[in-house]
Coordinates of C-alpha atoms in Angstrom, one line a residue:
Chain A
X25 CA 6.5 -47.7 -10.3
X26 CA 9.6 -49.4 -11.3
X27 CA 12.0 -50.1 -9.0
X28 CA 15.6 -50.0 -10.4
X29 CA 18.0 -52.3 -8.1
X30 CA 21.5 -53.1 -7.8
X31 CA 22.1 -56.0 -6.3
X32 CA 24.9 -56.2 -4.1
X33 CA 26.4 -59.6 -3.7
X34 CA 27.8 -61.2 -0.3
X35 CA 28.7 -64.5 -0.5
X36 CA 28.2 -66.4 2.7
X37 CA 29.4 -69.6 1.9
X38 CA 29.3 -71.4 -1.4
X39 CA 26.1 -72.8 -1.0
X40 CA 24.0 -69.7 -0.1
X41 CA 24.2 -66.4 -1.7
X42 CA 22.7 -63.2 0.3
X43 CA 22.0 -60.2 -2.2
X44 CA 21.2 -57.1 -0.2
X45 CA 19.7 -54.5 -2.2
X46 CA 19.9 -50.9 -2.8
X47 CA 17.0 -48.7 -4.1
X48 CA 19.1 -46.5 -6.4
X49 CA 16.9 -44.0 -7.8
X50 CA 15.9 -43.3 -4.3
X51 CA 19.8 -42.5 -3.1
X52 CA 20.4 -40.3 -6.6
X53 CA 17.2 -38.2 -6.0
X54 CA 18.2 -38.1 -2.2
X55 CA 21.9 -36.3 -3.3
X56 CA 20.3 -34.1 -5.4
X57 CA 17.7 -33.1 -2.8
X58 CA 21.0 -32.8 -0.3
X59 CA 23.0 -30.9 -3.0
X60 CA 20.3 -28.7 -3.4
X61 CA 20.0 -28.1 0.5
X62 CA 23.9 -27.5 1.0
X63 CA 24.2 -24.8 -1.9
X64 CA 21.3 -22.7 -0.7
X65 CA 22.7 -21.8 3.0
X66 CA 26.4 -22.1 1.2
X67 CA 25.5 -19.4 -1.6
X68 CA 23.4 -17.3 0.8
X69 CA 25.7 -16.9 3.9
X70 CA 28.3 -15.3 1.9
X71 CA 28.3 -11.8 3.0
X72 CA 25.8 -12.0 5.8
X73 CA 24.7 -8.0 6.7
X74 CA 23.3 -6.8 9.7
X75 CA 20.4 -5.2 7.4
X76 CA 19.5 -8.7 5.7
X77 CA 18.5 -8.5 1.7
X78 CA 17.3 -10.9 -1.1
X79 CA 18.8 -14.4 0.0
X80 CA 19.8 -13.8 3.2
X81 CA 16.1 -13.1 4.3
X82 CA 14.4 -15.9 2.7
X83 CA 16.9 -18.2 4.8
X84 CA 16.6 -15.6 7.9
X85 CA 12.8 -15.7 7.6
X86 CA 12.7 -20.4 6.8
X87 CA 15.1 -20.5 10.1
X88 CA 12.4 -18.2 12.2
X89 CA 9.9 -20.5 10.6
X90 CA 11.7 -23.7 11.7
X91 CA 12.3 -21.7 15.1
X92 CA 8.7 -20.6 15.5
X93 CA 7.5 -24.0 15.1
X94 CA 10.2 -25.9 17.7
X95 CA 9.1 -23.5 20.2
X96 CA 5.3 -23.9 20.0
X97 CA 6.0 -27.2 20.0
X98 CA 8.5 -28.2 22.7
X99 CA 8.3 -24.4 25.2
X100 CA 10.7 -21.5 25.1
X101 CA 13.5 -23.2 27.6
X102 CA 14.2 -26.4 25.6
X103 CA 13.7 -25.8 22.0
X104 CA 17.4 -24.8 20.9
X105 CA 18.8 -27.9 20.5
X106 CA 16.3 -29.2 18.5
X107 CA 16.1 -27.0 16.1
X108 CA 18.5 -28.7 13.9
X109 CA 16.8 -31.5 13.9
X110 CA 13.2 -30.6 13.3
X111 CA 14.8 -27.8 10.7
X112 CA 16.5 -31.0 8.8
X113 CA 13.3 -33.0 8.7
X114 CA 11.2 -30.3 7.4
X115 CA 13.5 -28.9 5.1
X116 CA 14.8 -32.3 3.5
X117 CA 10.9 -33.6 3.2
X118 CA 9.6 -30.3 2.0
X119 CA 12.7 -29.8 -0.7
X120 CA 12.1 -34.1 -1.6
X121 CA 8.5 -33.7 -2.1
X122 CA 8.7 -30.2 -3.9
X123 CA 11.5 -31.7 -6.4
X124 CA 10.0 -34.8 -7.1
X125 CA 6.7 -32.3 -8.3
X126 CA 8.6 -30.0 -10.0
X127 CA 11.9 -31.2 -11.1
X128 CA 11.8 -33.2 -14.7
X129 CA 12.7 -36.4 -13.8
X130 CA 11.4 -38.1 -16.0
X131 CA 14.0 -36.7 -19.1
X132 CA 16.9 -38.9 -17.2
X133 CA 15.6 -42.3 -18.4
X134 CA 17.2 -45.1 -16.5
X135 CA 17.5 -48.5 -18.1
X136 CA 15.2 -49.6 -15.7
X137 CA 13.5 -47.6 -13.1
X138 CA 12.2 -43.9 -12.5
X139 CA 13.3 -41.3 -10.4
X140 CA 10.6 -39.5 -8.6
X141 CA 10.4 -37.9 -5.2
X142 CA 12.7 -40.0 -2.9
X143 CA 10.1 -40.2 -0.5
X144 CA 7.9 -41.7 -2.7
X145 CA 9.6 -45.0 -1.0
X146 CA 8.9 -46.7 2.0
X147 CA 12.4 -46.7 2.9
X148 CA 12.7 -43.3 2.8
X149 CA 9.7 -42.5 5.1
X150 CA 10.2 -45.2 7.7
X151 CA 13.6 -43.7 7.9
X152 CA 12.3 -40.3 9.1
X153 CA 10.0 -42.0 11.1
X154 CA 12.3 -44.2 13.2
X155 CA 14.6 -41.1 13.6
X156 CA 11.9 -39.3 15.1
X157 CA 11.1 -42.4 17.5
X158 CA 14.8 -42.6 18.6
X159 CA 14.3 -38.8 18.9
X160 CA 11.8 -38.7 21.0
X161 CA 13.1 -41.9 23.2
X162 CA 16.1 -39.9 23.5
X163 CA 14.8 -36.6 24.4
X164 CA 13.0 -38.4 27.3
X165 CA 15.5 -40.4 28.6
X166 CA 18.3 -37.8 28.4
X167 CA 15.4 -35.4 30.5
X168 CA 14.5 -37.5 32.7
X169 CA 16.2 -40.9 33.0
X170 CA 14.3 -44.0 33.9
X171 CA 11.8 -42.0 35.4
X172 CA 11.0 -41.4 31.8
X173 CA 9.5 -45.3 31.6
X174 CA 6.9 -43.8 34.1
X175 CA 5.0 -42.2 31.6
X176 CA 3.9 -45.0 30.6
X177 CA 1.3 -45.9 33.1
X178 CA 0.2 -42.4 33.4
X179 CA -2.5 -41.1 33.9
X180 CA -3.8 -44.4 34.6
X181 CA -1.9 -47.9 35.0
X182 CA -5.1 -48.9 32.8
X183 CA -4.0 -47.1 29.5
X184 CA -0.4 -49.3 29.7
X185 CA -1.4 -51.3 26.6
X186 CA -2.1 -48.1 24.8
X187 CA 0.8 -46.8 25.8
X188 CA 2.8 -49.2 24.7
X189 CA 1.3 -49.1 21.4
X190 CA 1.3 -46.0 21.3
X191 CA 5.1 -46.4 20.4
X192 CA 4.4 -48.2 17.8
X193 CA 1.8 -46.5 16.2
X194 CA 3.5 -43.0 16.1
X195 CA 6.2 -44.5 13.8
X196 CA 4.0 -46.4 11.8
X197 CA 1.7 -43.4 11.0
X198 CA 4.3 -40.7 10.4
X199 CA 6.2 -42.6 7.6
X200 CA 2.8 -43.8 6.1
X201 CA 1.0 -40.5 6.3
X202 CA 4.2 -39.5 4.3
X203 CA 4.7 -41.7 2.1
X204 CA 0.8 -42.6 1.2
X205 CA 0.4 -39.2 0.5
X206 CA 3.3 -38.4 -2.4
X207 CA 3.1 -41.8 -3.5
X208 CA -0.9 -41.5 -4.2
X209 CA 0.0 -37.9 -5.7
X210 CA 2.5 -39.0 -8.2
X211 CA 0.6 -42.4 -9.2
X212 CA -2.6 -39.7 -9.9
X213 CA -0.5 -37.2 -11.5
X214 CA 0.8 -39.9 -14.2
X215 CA -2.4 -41.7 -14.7
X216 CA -3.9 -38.3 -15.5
X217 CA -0.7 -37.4 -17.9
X218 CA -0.6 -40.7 -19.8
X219 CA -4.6 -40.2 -20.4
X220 CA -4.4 -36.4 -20.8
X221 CA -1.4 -34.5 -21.1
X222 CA -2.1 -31.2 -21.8
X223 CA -3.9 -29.3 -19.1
X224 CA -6.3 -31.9 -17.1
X225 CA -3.6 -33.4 -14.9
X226 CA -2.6 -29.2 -13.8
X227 CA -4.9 -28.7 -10.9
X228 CA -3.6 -32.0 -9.5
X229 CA 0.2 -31.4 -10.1
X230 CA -0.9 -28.0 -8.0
X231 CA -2.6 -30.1 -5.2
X232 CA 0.2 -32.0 -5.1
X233 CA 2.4 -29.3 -4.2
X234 CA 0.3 -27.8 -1.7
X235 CA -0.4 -31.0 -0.1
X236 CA 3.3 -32.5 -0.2
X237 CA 4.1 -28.8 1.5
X238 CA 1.4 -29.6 4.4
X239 CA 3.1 -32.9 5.1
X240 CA 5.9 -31.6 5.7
X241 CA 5.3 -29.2 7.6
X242 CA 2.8 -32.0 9.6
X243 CA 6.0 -34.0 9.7
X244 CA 8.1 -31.9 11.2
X245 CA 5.1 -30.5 13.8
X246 CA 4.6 -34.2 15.1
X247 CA 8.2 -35.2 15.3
X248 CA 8.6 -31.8 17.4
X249 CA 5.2 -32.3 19.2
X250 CA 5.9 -36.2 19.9
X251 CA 9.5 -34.8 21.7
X252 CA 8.2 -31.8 23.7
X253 CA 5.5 -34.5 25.2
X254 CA 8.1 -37.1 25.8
X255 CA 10.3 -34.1 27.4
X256 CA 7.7 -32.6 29.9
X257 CA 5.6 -35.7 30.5
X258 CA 1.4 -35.8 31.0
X259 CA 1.3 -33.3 33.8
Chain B
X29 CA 3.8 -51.1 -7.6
X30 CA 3.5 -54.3 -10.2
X31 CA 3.1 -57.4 -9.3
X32 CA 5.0 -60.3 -10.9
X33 CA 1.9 -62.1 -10.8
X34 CA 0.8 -60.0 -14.2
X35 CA 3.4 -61.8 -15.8
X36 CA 2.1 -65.2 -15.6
X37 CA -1.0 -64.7 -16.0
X38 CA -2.6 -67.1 -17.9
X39 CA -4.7 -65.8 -20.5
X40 CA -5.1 -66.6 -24.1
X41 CA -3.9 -63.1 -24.9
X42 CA -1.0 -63.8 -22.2
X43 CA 1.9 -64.2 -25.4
X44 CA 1.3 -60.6 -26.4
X45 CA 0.4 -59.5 -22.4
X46 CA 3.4 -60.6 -21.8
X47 CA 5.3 -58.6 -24.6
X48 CA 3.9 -55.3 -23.7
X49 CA 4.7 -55.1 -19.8
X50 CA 8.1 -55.8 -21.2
X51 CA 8.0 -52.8 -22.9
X52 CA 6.3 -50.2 -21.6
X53 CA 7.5 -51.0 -17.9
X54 CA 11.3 -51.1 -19.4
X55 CA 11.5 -54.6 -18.0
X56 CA 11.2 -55.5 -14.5
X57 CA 11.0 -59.0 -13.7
X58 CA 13.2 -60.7 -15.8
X59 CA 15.1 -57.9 -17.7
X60 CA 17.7 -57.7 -15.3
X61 CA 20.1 -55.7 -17.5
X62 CA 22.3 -55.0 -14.7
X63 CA 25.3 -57.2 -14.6
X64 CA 26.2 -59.3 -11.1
X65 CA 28.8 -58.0 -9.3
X66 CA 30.8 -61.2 -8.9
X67 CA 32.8 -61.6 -5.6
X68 CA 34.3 -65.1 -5.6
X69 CA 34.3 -68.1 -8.0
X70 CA 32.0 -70.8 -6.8
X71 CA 28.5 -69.2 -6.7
X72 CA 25.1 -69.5 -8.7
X73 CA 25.6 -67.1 -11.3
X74 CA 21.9 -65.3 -11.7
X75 CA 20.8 -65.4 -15.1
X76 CA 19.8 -61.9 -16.8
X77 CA 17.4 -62.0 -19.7
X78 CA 17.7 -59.2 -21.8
X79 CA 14.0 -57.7 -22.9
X80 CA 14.7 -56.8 -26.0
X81 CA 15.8 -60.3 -27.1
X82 CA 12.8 -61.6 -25.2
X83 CA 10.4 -59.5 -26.9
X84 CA 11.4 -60.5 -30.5
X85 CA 11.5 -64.0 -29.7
X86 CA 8.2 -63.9 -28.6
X87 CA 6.7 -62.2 -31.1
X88 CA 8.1 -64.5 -33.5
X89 CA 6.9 -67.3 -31.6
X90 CA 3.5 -65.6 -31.0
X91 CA 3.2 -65.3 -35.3
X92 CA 3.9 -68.9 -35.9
X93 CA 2.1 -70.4 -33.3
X94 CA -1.3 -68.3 -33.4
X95 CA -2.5 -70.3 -36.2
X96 CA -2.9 -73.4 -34.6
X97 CA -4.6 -73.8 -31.8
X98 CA -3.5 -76.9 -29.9
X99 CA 0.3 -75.3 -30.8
X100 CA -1.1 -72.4 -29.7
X101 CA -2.3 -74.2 -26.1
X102 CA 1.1 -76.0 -25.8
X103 CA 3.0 -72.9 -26.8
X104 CA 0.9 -71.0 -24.0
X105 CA 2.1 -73.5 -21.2
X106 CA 5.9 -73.5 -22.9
X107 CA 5.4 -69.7 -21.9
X108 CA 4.4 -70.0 -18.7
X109 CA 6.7 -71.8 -17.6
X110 CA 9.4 -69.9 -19.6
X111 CA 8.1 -66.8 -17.4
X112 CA 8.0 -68.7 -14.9
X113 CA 11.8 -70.1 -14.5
X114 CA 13.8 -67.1 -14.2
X115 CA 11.2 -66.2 -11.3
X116 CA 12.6 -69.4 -9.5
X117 CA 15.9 -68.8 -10.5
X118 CA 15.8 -65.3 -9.0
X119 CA 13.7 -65.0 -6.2
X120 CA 15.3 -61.4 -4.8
X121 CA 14.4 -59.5 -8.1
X122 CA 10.7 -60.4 -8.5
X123 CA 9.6 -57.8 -6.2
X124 CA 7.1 -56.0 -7.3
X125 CA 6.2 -55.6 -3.3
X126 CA 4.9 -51.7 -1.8
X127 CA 6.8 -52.5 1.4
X128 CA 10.5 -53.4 -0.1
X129 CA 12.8 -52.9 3.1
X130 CA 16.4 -53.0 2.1
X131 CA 19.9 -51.3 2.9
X132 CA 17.9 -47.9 1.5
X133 CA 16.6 -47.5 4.7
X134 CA 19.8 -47.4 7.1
X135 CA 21.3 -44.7 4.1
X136 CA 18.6 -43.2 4.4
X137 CA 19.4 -42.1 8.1
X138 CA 22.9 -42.3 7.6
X139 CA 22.3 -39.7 5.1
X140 CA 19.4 -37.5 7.1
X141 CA 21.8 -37.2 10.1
X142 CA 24.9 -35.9 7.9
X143 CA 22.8 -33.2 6.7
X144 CA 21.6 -32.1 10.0
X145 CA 25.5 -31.7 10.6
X146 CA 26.0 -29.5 7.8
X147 CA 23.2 -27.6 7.8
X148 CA 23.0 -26.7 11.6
X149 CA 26.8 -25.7 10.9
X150 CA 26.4 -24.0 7.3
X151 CA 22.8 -22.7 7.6
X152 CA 21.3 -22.6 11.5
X153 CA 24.5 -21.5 13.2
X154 CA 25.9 -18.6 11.3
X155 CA 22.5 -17.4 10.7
X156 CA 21.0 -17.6 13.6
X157 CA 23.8 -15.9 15.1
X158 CA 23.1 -12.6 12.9
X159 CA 19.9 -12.4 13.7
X160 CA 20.8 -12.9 17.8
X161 CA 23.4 -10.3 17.4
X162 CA 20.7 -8.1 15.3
X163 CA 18.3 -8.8 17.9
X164 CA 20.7 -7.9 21.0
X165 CA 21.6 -4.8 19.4
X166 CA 18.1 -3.6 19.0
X167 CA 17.2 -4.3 22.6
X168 CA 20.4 -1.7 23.3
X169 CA 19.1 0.7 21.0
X170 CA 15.6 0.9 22.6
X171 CA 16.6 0.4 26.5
X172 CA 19.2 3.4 25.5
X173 CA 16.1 5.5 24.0
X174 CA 14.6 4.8 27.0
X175 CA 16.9 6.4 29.2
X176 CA 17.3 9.9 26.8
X177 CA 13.4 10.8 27.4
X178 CA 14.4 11.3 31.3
X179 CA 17.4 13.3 30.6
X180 CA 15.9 15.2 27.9
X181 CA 12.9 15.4 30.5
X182 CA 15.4 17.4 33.1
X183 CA 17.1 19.0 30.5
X184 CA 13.6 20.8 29.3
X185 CA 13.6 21.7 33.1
X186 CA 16.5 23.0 33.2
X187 CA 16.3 25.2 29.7
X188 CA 12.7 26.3 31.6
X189 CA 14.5 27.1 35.1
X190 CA 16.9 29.4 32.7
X191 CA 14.9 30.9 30.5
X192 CA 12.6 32.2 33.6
X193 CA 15.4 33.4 35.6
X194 CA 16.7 35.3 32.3
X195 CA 13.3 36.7 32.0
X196 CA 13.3 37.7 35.9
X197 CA 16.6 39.1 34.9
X198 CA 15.5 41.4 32.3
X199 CA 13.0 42.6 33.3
X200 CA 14.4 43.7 36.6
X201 CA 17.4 45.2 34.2
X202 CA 14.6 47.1 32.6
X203 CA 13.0 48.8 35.3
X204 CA 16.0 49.9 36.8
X205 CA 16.7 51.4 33.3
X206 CA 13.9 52.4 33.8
X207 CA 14.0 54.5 36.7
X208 CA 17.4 55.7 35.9
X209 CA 16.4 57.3 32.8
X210 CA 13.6 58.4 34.6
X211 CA 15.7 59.8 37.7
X212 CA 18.0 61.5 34.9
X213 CA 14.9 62.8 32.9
X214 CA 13.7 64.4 36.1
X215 CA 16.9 65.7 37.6
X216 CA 17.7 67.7 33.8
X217 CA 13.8 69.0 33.8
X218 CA 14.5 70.5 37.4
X219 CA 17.8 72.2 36.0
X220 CA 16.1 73.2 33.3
X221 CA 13.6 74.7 35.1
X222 CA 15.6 76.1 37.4
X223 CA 17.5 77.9 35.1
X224 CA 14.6 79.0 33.5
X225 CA 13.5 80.4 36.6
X226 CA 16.4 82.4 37.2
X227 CA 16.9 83.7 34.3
X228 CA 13.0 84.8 34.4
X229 CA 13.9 86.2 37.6
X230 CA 17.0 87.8 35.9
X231 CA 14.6 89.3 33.5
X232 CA 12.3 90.5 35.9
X233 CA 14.5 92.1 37.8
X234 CA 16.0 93.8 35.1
X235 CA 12.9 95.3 33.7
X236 CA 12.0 96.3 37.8
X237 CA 15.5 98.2 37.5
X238 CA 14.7 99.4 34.0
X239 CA 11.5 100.3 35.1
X240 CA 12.8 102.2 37.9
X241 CA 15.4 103.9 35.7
X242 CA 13.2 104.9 33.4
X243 CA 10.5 105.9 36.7
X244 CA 13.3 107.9 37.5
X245 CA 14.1 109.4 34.4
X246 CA 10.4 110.1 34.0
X247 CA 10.7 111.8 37.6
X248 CA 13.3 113.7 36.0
X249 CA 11.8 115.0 32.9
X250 CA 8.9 115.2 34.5
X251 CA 10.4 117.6 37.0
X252 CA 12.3 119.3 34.0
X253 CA 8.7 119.6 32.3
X254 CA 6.8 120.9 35.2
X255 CA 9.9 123.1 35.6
X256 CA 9.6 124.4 32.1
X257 CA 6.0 124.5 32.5
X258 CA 6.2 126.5 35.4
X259 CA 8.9 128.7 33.7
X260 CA 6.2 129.0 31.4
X261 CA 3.2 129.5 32.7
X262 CA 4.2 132.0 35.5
X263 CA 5.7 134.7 33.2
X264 CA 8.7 136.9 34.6

């Protein structure tokens, strides 16, 4: 995978220069994965009917999806205002990894660099994953305020250590369960094209989907899962 | 990802090795085709090599120098290190790490938590709002139903109540019909009767008179005959 990079120049003082970099391809897959987002709810909640039809439903039916899943997740009283949240992570991993699958990327050639799934980058991933930390640190202490830090040494004072890590280890597994699998996918998928292009690398591209549709969804379960906990507590 | 490391590798094959990553990865390491952005004067100006010019170059190199071997050694080492400066000279750019943190990441969230904006106000509000609204309006319908079987429950009663009482009604109507016509029946079969009777006894009694008249006639003529008879019989 090539990265390409445009380097961004600050000058500090005349003796040291700082470059801070920017994964491009990652930002322009990104809008078009955003663009794609914003025009389905904007073209579909035109005329919105009491009897819903074609467009309408699909988005009726991914919102009771995204509904049915907060709820399981997090219990009937709390869920509401989280459904934006989980809805966003699920729909924005689930549209990245579907378009960097299906979408022909590969005809815009960029002088150097590919585009591909933007969350074929760690960036990307350990994004969603320290949202969802902040998320859930959040969620707790707005619930139950410092009493929140007391979950820490439940059920037993012993597991504290775990606990702790714990915090780390939720992040760190979300954005490489993420990003291990599409990455992994899409380096199969072009070993098997550039050996055999025709119809050998199919059943992969079709695993891929299916697979880069289950992490999303496993995304957006944990995220909501790892808030619900943090908002009721080990009882 | 690729590691810069392929670059240098030092192999005897390493002058065409290192044309083809050049080639078929588009040129990462040391094709940096992009141009700085400049901010002030008085800065280390990062050198770009352009892949293209280093491939022919190389390859030219690579003809003349594969014939003789201890040119071919030094030329190897020239290369190397050739590879090797713009690597020093650009430490940022030779990263052909997995884990390459940079301002992606912040937006990346930057960019995550403006689209929760818009779509919880473009996609989650409005239609979640329908199908609340939908969903209210159904509960209506039903507790409304609801309700109707009860009434429609005492309204069968009352139809029932009615239609028995009509029944109690009529048939009460039709017995004293009944009876009336009965009564009526009865009372014009006694007149009837009655005047039959008379007029039987009408009839009766005028044969008894006729019979008497004619009893007394027949007295007469019989007198008259036995008078005759006599008148007959006992001759003077």
């Amino acid at each position: 995978m090539q990265i390409e990079q445009l380097q961004i120049f600050e000058i500090d003082n005349p003796h040291q220069v700082s470059s801070v970099e920017v994964h491009a391809q990652v930002l322009i897959t990104s809008w078009v994965v955003i663009a794609l987002l914003i025009a389905l709810p904007v073209v579909a909640t035109r005329n919105l009917q009491t009897i819903p039809t074609g467009l309408q439903n699909f988005i009726e039916y991914v919102l009771e999806f995204i509904r049915d899943l907060t709820r399981t997740q997090m219990g009937e009283e709390e869920y509401r205002p989280w459904v934006p949240f989980i809805g966003t992570m699920f729909l924005s991993i689930f549209v990245s990894n579907w378009s960097g699958a299906l979408l022909p990327w590969r005809v815009i050639q960029l002088p150097h660099g590919e585009l591909a799934a933007p969350t074929n980058d760690i960036n990307t991933t350990v994004a969603l994953a320290l949202l969802t930390s902040v998320a859930y640190f959040y969620a707790g202490l707005h619930k139950r305020g410092f009493s929140y830090f007391g979950k820490y040494i439940q059920p037993t004072p012993v597991l504290l250590p775990i606990n702790i890590l714990e915090d780390f280890t939720k992040p760190l597994s979300l954005s490489f369960r993420l990003f291990g699998n599409i990455l992994a996918d899409e380096l199969v998928v072009a070993v098997l094209v550039s050996l055999v292009p025709l119809i050998v690398p199919v059943p992969m591209m079709l695993l891929g989907l299916f697979t880069s549709a289950i992490q999303a969804l496993i995304s957006a379960t944990l995220a909501a899962a790892y808030i619900g906990e943090s908002m009721e507590g080990h009882h | 990802m690729e590691r810069v490391v392929n670059m240098r590798v030092a192999a005897p094959a390493a002058l065409s090795m290192a044309v083809i990553p050049c080639r078929a990865s588009s040129a990462r390491s040391s094709s940096g085709r992009v141009p700085a952005i400049r901010g002030a004067a008085d800065q280390k100006v990062r050198v770009r090599y352009n892949c293209a010019f280093f491939q022919e170059a190389l390859q030219n190199v690579a003809l003349k120098v594969s014939q003789n071997p201890t040119v071919r050694k030094a030329a190897f080492l020239a290369m190397n290190t050739l590879w090797a400066i713009p690597a020093i000279a650009e430490e940022a750019e030779e990263k052909g790490k997995i884990f390459d943190f940079n301002l992606t990441l912040p937006i990346i969230v930057a960019e995550f938590l403006l689209l929760m904006l818009a779509l919880d106000n473009l996609w989650f509000k409005p239609v979640a709002k329908v199908m609340d609204e939908r969903d209210e309006a159904i509960r209506q319908k039903l507790m409304g139903v609801r309700d109707n079987s009860d009434e429609i429950k005492k309204l069968q009663e009352q139809a029932e109540a009615i239609l028995k009482a009509a029944r109690a009604e009529t048939t009460a109507e039709l017995n004293k019909m009944r009876r009336e016509t009965a009564a009526s029946l009865d009372a014009k079969l006694q007149e009837s009767r009655q005047r039959v009777e008379k007029e039987l006894a009408e009839a009766l009694a005028n044969l008894e008179s006729q019979k008497e008249e004619t009893l007394r006639s027949l007295d007469k003529q019989v007198q008259e005959l036995s008078d005759q008879i006599v008148a007959k019989v006992i001759p003077f």
